Amino acid sequence: MFDLEKEIRKWRRDLQKSSSLRDGDIAELESHLREEIARQAASGSDDETAFRAALSRSASADALGAEFKKSAPRRGRSLASRGPRSLLAGLFPGYLRLAMRRMIKHKGYSLINVLALTVGIAACGLVLLYVIFETSIDTYHKDVDRIYRVGLYRKSAQGEDVVAGNYTPLAPTLKEQFPQVEYAAQVLDVGFEPQPVVYRDKAFKEANIIAASPDLLRVLDIPLLRGDPGDALARKNTVLVSERMARKYFGVEDPLGETIRIDDRDCEVTGVIGDPPANTQIQHDIVLSARSELESEEHFQGWKPGIAGVMTLVKLKPGVDVAEFERLIRDLPAKYAGEDLKKMGTVHLMVLQPLKKLYLYESTLESLRPSMKLVYLYIFSAIAVLILVLACMNFINLATARSAGRATEVGVRKAAGAERSQLIVQFLGESLVVAFVSLALAVFLILIVLPAFEGLARISLDGKALLRPVFAATLFGLTLFIGTASGLYPALFLSAFRPAVVLKGRLRAGLKGVRLRRALVVAQFAISITLIIGTLLIAGQVGFMRGQPLGFAKEQRLVINFRTWGMMAENYETVKSELLRHPGILAATACSGVPGKGINRTYYYPTGLQAEKGQALRSLRADHDFFRVFDIPVVAGRPFQKEIQTDTYGALVLNEQGARAFGWATADEAVGKTMTDRPIPVVGIVRDFHWWGLQRPIEPMVVRVAPDLFRYIAMKVSTKDLPGTIAHVKTVYDRLFPGEIFEHFFVDEAFDRQYATEVRMGRLFRVFTGVALFIACLGLFGLASFIAEQRTKEIGIRKAMGASVPDIVLLLSKEFTRWVLLANLIAWPAAFLIGRRWLENFAVRMPMPWGLFFLGAGLALAVAQLTVGYQSIRAASANPVDSLRYE
Amino acid sequence: MISKALVAASTKPILLSILVRGENYGYQIIQRVKEISGGTLEWADNMLYPVLHRLEDDGFVVSHWRISEGGRLRKYYQITELGRKELEAERSQWMDVHNSLCRLWEPAPARD
């Protein structure tokens, strides 16, 4: 049986082999051939005869090819014959060239796609950098898989936790008794505040000071650049300084052997070590010999429970079974301090915490669970993925919406003999071009916003971070994926058009895929609304925490920060009375700490019950005015009194938690009891107040009047003439402490800094939410313009029939409004579940704020309306005469 | 039959002259030429299309695909403003040749 179409296809393939013939040429020749066949058929021939006759009247493929070739050079086939633009284009395969042309031709549409993808890829890139930085913290050591921190698991009636501070003799014991341990280092934090460091005329406050035993340099990869490795950290009162510290204090001089004064202690510099990188938690700019600390303080001696003091880092030998080793060391506290622990009713166990997981995980006895940092890492990774999904959705959406416009092209190309696979390759090529153009722009965008992002996310990257293979490869792979993922559906959709159908114009523009587009827009807005609600939740929780009663008054409390403890041990009353001369200062107190700042622990026990009840608890030293300055009520007994001489050093006040910690059921029961063997009477109990932000629970606390440890003067000041008050304070300080630097701060500001993480994360979240919403709106904008264009005629007719501009705008907006409202149905449960999960991380959390959900929905709707509104109004205000003449 | 050289030389003015009367497509153009010449000019497709493409490259014509009522795909050519000027130039040249030949071939006027 003769199959005409098959014969024509065969003839076409013969022609395609002739290199000088293009698709268009062949299509034209085919059209010619079909005319001839039709004419032959009209005169009564059957298909085969008509085909043969038509063919015989036409030239052979070879002859055609030859003729076309003659004119070919004039048609710009040679690369060299035209300008550089075509030379460049010639380097691309044909379909890429087509894709570029298309992008240039459809500027608005390409702009939307490229903009969305650029922003999407850039957001992803930034999150990727954030993830790379966060996961790199403390993981860069050569033997990181063998390095562990030995944590202390504590369980008692008051609860359980795992702390970093461990028994002082743990490190030496591990090294002596366990062959599995290669090195074991002791590390101590030195103070909570930056410490004064003085060398000759140079004096600065330094934050990165730690004390450590010699093994620190062997457990971690800290290079000793100068000095004797055998001597480093070995002797008391010696110190290692990082390169940058050496430069800062000694300039070009040789620091070795010099004496530097650190926190009022003279230390000999015995070595220079490499600078700590940004991605370490152990900021070793100045490393004191731990012996100075450990040997000077009595309570650091021996296996004493209740003192969490020294961090222990170990490097195990290669091939050690970690689980087995952990089992072996787990009960060391019971072995060495079993008696004391039993009396206290406390269980202590050793747990191994891998160094590489220390930063992102919180340790529990059983395992490591994700910390807030890891939660944020997951959240931002998820957001990055969502943003990309949004950008891809835009692409798919617009590509299918515009499919009608391309249907004819597909039809012609198919009729001209293009295979479906060729078309798929072409469309994929186009989306890949868009994706890679966006990648290039995204890299620029990343470079521009990187400094701001580093500040926002609190990460610090060296310039090479962008060149790191992981980053480059991931971004490239991501782009490839985006290009393919977003191009595939349109490619399959478009290439499936049947030429016979589309060329006859039977395909109604845009009717196909309406449902898909609606689903995509709904999904986009569902994602955006979820993010908006998330942003509002974070802001709400931070505001809620700030607004919570803390148990003390933090506003209008001005604090002078002294360089070190005890500077006013003798004359604090004089300082206070001098300050109080100013009418703006309503009350003043000298103390060792103020809420929001670091606070020591001290070991206390009810008289005679050292073994049973002894424990280290937060220990504040403050004079008798402290509770009055901070408005902390006394619930039982009395506050310290100036008139009672023995109150200084000889009395103490507990908070309610403190009374409970020692086993006294009520505040009244605690009053009159005595502590330690001296003994010191408990004279009063104050109401619990938050020393730290609301993420942390209130801890047991003991307060004593101990002027030798006073370091701050806190003042209640009136709001009137604050600058005048501060000037007065400075004058008094400068007069009484000549040569000292005046430092002051407000309690509320310092306190709120504890919410810095939440505030920062909230800000980051807001940025990314904005990006997501922006992309969703770009898509909506494109779609709205497309729909408005499609309905031009309808709008024209409606107007001609008397519809007003608001009627038309309403008509056009109604549909989008429905979509956005539908999106809420998906977004609300999602936001609720995620939000509840996030709120669980806070000790004090706000009730689920349903108002925020409506606010989020309203915001999304408003933004959507604004986006669509422009298009609607433009379409609605068009003159119907023009719109009806159009087409 | 007309010689090959003459056919080649006349293709361009003939094509432009046909198109100036309205847009047309390849197959129809060949039919028109045949019709007008009374069958003495018979163009082959392998000759026509390259010439059309050259005219398009030179900017004398533009083309676009269109679908006929019968659903057939055709590439139509349309003369441009430049094409009209070119035709004018061609016409004056051809008329010069034509007039010269006419004058030469006319019987010489009788001289008394």
Short mmCIF file of N, CA and C in Angstrom, two decimals, chain A residues 384-436:
data_model
loop_
_atom_site.label_atom_id
_atom_site.label_comp_id
_atom_site.label_asym_id
_atom_site.label_seq_id
_atom_site.Cartn_x
_atom_site.Cartn_y
_atom_site.Cartn_z
N ALA A 384 15.79 28.30 51.04
CA ALA A 384 16.52 28.43 49.78
C ALA A 384 15.90 27.52 48.73
N VAL A 385 15.61 26.29 49.13
CA VAL A 385 15.01 25.35 48.18
C VAL A 385 13.64 25.87 47.73
N LEU A 386 12.88 26.37 48.69
CA LEU A 386 11.54 26.89 48.34
C LEU A 386 11.64 28.05 47.36
N ILE A 387 12.61 28.93 47.59
CA ILE A 387 12.78 30.07 46.69
C ILE A 387 13.10 29.59 45.28
N LEU A 388 13.95 28.58 45.21
CA LEU A 388 14.29 28.04 43.89
C LEU A 388 13.07 27.41 43.24
N VAL A 389 12.32 26.69 44.05
CA VAL A 389 11.11 26.07 43.53
C VAL A 389 10.18 27.15 42.97
N LEU A 390 10.09 28.26 43.71
CA LEU A 390 9.25 29.37 43.25
C LEU A 390 9.72 29.86 41.89
N ALA A 391 11.04 30.06 41.77
CA ALA A 391 11.58 30.57 40.51
C ALA A 391 11.32 29.59 39.37
N CYS A 392 11.48 28.30 39.67
CA CYS A 392 11.21 27.28 38.64
C CYS A 392 9.74 27.30 38.24
N MET A 393 8.88 27.46 39.24
CA MET A 393 7.44 27.49 38.97
C MET A 393 7.10 28.65 38.04
N ASN A 394 7.73 29.80 38.31
CA ASN A 394 7.54 30.95 37.44
C ASN A 394 7.83 30.59 36.00
N PHE A 395 8.96 29.95 35.86
CA PHE A 395 9.44 29.61 34.53
C PHE A 395 8.42 28.71 33.83
N ILE A 396 8.02 27.66 34.52
CA ILE A 396 7.07 26.71 33.93
C ILE A 396 5.76 27.43 33.61
N ASN A 397 5.35 28.23 34.57
CA ASN A 397 4.09 28.94 34.43
C ASN A 397 4.07 29.82 33.19
N LEU A 398 5.08 30.67 33.07
CA LEU A 398 5.10 31.60 31.95
C LEU A 398 5.31 30.87 30.64
N ALA A 399 6.15 29.83 30.68
CA ALA A 399 6.43 29.09 29.45
C ALA A 399 5.16 28.45 28.91
N THR A 400 4.35 27.86 29.80
CA THR A 400 3.14 27.21 29.31
C THR A 400 2.07 28.25 28.96
N ALA A 401 2.08 29.35 29.72
CA ALA A 401 1.09 30.39 29.41
C ALA A 401 1.32 30.92 28.00
N ARG A 402 2.56 31.01 27.63
CA ARG A 402 2.87 31.57 26.34
C ARG A 402 2.90 30.51 25.25
N SER A 403 2.49 29.32 25.60
CA SER A 403 2.61 28.21 24.65
C SER A 403 1.85 28.49 23.37
N ALA A 404 0.72 29.19 23.49
CA ALA A 404 -0.08 29.43 22.30
C ALA A 404 0.75 30.18 21.26
N GLY A 405 1.53 31.15 21.77
CA GLY A 405 2.35 31.94 20.87
C GLY A 405 3.40 31.11 20.15
N ARG A 406 3.77 30.03 20.80
CA ARG A 406 4.82 29.23 20.19
C ARG A 406 4.26 28.04 19.43
N ALA A 407 2.96 27.85 19.52
CA ALA A 407 2.37 26.68 18.89
C ALA A 407 2.64 26.68 17.39
N THR A 408 2.47 27.85 16.76
CA THR A 408 2.69 27.92 15.33
C THR A 408 4.14 27.56 15.00
N GLU A 409 5.05 28.07 15.82
CA GLU A 409 6.45 27.76 15.58
C GLU A 409 6.67 26.26 15.62
N VAL A 410 6.08 25.63 16.66
CA VAL A 410 6.23 24.19 16.78
C VAL A 410 5.63 23.51 15.56
N GLY A 411 4.46 23.97 15.16
CA GLY A 411 3.79 23.38 14.01
C GLY A 411 4.65 23.47 12.77
N VAL A 412 5.15 24.68 12.51
CA VAL A 412 5.97 24.87 11.32
C VAL A 412 7.20 24.00 11.36
N ARG A 413 7.85 23.98 12.53
CA ARG A 413 9.08 23.21 12.61
C ARG A 413 8.80 21.73 12.46
N LYS A 414 7.69 21.30 13.02
CA LYS A 414 7.35 19.88 12.88
C LYS A 414 7.03 19.56 11.43
N ALA A 415 6.25 20.45 10.82
CA ALA A 415 5.88 20.24 9.43
C ALA A 415 7.15 20.24 8.58
N ALA A 416 8.13 21.02 9.02
CA ALA A 416 9.37 21.10 8.27
C ALA A 416 10.26 19.91 8.57
N GLY A 417 9.78 19.00 9.36
CA GLY A 417 10.52 17.77 9.53
C GLY A 417 11.28 17.65 10.83
N ALA A 418 11.11 18.60 11.71
CA ALA A 418 11.82 18.49 12.98
C ALA A 418 11.22 17.35 13.79
N GLU A 419 12.08 16.56 14.38
CA GLU A 419 11.60 15.48 15.23
C GLU A 419 11.24 16.07 16.59
N ARG A 420 10.43 15.33 17.33
CA ARG A 420 10.05 15.82 18.65
C ARG A 420 11.27 15.98 19.55
N SER A 421 12.19 15.01 19.41
CA SER A 421 13.37 15.07 20.26
C SER A 421 14.16 16.35 20.01
N GLN A 422 14.21 16.75 18.73
CA GLN A 422 14.93 17.99 18.41
C GLN A 422 14.29 19.18 19.10
N LEU A 423 12.95 19.18 19.09
CA LEU A 423 12.24 20.29 19.71
C LEU A 423 12.47 20.32 21.22
N ILE A 424 12.47 19.11 21.82
CA ILE A 424 12.70 19.05 23.26
C ILE A 424 14.08 19.60 23.57
N VAL A 425 15.05 19.20 22.76
CA VAL A 425 16.41 19.71 22.96
C VAL A 425 16.43 21.23 22.83
N GLN A 426 15.67 21.72 21.83
CA GLN A 426 15.65 23.17 21.63
C GLN A 426 15.07 23.88 22.85
N PHE A 427 13.93 23.41 23.33
CA PHE A 427 13.29 24.09 24.46
C PHE A 427 14.12 23.97 25.72
N LEU A 428 14.71 22.78 25.92
CA LEU A 428 15.58 22.62 27.08
C LEU A 428 16.77 23.57 26.97
N GLY A 429 17.27 23.67 25.74
CA GLY A 429 18.39 24.59 25.50
C GLY A 429 18.02 26.00 25.91
N GLU A 430 16.82 26.40 25.53
CA GLU A 430 16.38 27.75 25.89
C GLU A 430 16.35 27.95 27.40
N SER A 431 15.78 26.97 28.11
CA SER A 431 15.68 27.16 29.56
C SER A 431 17.07 27.10 30.18
N LEU A 432 17.97 26.30 29.61
CA LEU A 432 19.32 26.25 30.15
C LEU A 432 20.04 27.57 29.93
N VAL A 433 19.81 28.18 28.76
CA VAL A 433 20.43 29.48 28.50
C VAL A 433 19.94 30.49 29.54
N VAL A 434 18.63 30.50 29.76
CA VAL A 434 18.07 31.41 30.77
C VAL A 434 18.70 31.14 32.13
N ALA A 435 18.79 29.85 32.47
CA ALA A 435 19.33 29.48 33.78
C ALA A 435 20.78 29.94 33.93
N PHE A 436 21.57 29.76 32.89
CA PHE A 436 22.99 30.09 33.03
C PHE A 436 23.25 31.59 32.95
#
